[in-house]
Coordinates of C-alpha atoms and ligand atoms in Angstrom, one line a residue:
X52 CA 111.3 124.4 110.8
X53 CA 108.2 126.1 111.7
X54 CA 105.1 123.7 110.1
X55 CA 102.4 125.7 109.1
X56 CA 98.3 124.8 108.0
X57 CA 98.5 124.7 104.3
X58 CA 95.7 126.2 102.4
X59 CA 92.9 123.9 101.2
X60 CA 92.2 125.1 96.8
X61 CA 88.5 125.2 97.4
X62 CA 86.2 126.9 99.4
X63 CA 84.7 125.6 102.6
X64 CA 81.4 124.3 100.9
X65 CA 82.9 123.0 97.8
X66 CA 82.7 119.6 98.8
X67 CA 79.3 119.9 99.9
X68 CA 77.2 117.4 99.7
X69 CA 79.8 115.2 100.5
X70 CA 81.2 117.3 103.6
X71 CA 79.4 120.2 104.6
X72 CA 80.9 123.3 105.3
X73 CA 81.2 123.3 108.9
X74 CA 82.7 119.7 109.3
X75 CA 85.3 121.3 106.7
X76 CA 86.1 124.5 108.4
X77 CA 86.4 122.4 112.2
X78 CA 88.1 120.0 110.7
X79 CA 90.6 121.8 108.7
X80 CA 91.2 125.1 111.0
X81 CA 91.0 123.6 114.6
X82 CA 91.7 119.8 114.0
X83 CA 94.5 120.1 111.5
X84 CA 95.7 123.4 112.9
X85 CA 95.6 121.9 116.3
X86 CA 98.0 119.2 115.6
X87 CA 100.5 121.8 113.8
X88 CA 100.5 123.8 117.3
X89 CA 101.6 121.0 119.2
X90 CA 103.8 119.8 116.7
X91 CA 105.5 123.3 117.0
X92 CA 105.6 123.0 120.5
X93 CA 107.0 119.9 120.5
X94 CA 109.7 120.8 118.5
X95 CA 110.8 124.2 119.6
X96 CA 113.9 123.8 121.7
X97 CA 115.4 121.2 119.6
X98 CA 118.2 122.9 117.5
X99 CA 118.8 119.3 116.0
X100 CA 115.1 118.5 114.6
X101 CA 114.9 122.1 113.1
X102 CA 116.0 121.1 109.6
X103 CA 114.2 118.0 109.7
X104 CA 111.3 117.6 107.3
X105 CA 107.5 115.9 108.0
X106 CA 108.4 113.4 106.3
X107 CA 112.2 112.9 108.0
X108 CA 110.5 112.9 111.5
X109 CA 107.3 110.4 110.7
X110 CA 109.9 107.5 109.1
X111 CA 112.3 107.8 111.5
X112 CA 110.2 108.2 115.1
X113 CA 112.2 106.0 117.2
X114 CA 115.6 108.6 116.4
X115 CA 113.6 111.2 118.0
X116 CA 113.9 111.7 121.5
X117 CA 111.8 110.0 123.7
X118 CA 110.1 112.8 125.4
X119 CA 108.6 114.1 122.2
X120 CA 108.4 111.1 120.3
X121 CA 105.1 110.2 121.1
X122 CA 103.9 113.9 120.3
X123 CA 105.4 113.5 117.0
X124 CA 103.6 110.4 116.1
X125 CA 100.2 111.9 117.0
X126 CA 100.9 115.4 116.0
X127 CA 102.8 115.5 113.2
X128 CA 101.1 112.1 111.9
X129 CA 98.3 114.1 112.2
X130 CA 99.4 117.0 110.3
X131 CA 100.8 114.9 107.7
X132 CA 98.0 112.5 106.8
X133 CA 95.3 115.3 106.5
X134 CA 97.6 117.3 104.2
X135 CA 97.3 113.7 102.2
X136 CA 93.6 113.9 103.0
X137 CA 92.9 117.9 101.4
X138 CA 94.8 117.4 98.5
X139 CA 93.4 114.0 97.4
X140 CA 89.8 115.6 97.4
X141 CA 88.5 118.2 94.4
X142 CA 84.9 119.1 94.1
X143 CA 85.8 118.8 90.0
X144 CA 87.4 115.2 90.3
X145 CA 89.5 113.8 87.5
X146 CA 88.8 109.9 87.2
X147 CA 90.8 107.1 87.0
X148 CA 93.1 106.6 84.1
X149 CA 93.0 103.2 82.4
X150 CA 96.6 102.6 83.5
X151 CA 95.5 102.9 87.1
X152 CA 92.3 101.4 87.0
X153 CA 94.2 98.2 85.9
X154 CA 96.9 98.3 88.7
X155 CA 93.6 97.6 91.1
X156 CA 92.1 95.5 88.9
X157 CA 95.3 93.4 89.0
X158 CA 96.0 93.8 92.6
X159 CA 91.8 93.7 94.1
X160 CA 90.5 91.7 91.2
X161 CA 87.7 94.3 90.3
X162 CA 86.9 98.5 90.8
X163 CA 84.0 97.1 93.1
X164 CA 86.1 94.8 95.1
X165 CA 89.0 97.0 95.4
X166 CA 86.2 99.9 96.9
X167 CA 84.8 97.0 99.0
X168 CA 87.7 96.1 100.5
X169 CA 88.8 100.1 101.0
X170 CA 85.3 100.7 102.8
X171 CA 85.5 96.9 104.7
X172 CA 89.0 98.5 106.3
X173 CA 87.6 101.5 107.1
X174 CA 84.3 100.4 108.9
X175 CA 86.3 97.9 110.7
X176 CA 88.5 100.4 112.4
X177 CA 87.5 100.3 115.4
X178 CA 87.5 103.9 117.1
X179 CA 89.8 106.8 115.7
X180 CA 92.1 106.3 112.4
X181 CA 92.3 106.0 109.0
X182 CA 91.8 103.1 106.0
X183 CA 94.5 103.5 103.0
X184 CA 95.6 102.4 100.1
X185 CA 99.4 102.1 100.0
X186 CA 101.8 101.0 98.1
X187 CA 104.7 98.7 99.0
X188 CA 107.4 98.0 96.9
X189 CA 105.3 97.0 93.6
X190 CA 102.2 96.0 95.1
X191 CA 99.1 97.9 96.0
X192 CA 97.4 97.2 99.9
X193 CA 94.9 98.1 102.0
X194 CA 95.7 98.6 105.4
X195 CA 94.2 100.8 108.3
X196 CA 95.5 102.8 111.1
X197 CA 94.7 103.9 114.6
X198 CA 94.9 107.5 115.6
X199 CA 97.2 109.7 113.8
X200 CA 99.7 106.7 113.0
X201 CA 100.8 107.3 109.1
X202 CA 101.5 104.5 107.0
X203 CA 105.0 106.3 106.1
X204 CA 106.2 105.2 109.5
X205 CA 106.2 101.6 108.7
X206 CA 108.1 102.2 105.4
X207 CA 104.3 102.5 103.4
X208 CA 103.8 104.8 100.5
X209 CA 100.3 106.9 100.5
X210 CA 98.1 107.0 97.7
X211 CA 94.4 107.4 99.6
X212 CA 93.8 107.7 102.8
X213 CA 90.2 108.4 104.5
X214 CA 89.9 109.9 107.8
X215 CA 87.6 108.1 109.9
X216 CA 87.5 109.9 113.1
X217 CA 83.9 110.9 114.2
X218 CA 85.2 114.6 113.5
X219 CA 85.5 113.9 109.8
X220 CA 81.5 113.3 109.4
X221 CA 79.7 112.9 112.9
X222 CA 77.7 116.6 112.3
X223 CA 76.6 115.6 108.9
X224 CA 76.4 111.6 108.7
X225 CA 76.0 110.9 112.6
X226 CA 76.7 107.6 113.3
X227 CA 76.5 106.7 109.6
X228 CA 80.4 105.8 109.1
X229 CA 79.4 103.5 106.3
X230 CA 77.3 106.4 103.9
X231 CA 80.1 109.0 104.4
X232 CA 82.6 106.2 103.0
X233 CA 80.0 105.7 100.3
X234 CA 80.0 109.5 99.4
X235 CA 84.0 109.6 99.5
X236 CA 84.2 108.2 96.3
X237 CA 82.5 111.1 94.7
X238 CA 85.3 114.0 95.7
X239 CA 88.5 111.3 94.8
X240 CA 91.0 113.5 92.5
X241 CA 92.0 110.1 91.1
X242 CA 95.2 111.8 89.2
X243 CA 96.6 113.1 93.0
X244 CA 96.1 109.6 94.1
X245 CA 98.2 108.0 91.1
X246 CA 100.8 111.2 91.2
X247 CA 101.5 110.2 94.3
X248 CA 102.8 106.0 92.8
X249 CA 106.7 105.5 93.0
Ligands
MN3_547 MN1 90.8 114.4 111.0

């Protein structure tokens, strides 16, 4: 299977001010598409892996062979997680149904703590990577990763992730990791987050 950048359904500046434009078209066209190309790459040659989905190759990484499997978790963690990442934002966000907003409630104790706690993981990755909320079995957590490395890979299922790699928001928010976090909340489409509960 050839993987391929999926299109973003909004324009460039939609999410402005929130991400700018240019952070959106870098990000999406050279980042993500990067990743894809070397996820191709990797692949091409292996008639056995051709079938196998994103999804196939992220949970099971140590069935891949070794020389690519390293390529795989970076590259096709990294295509995977933003694909997570475009489609969880909308510049016409729906908001939290009351079912949802109770699940946190239950699991964080509060909205505010639960968002605390998200942006607490997310400033206190140190470097490259990403904060999420997952779920595990029946219970909500808030975890992080470094790099590219996807929560699916340790048996985690996505329901927000935030990238926060200096090419997410260095051009508009500089060093400012903790305002873009801030602004996040304003572009969640809080009925892709809870589609995406088992
Ligand atoms: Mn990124």
């Amino acid at each position: 299977m050839k993987f391929t950048l999926p299109e973003l359904k909004y324009a460039l500046n939609a999410l402005e001010p929130t991400i700018d434009a240019k952070t959106m078209e870098i990000h999406h066209q050279k980042h993500h598409g990067t990743y894809i190309t070397n996820l191709n790459n990797a692949l091409e040659g292996k008639a056995e892996l051709q079938d196998w989905s994103i999804e196939s190759l992220l949970k099971q990484l140590d069935q891949l062979p070794e020389d690519i499997r390293q390529v795989v978790r970076n590259n096709g963690g990294g295509h995977y997680n933003h694909t997570l990442f475009w489609e969880e934002l909308s510049p016409n966000p729906s908001e939290m149904s009351p079912e949802f907003k109770a699940k946190l409630e239950a699991s964080f104790g509060s909205i505010e703590s639960f968002k605390s706690m998200f942006k607490d993981a997310a400033l206190k990755r140190f470097g490259s990577g990403w904060a999420w909320l997952v779920q595990s079995g029946n219970s909500l957590k808030i975890i992080s990763t470094a790099n590219q490395d996807a929560p699916i890979s340790d048996g985690l299922n996505e329901l927000l992730g935030i990238d926060v790699w200096e090419h997410a928001y260095y051009l508009n928010y500089q060093n400012r990791r903790a305002d873009y976090i801030d602004a996040f909340w304003n572009i969640i489409d809080w009925s892709v987050v809870e589609g995406r509960l088992k």
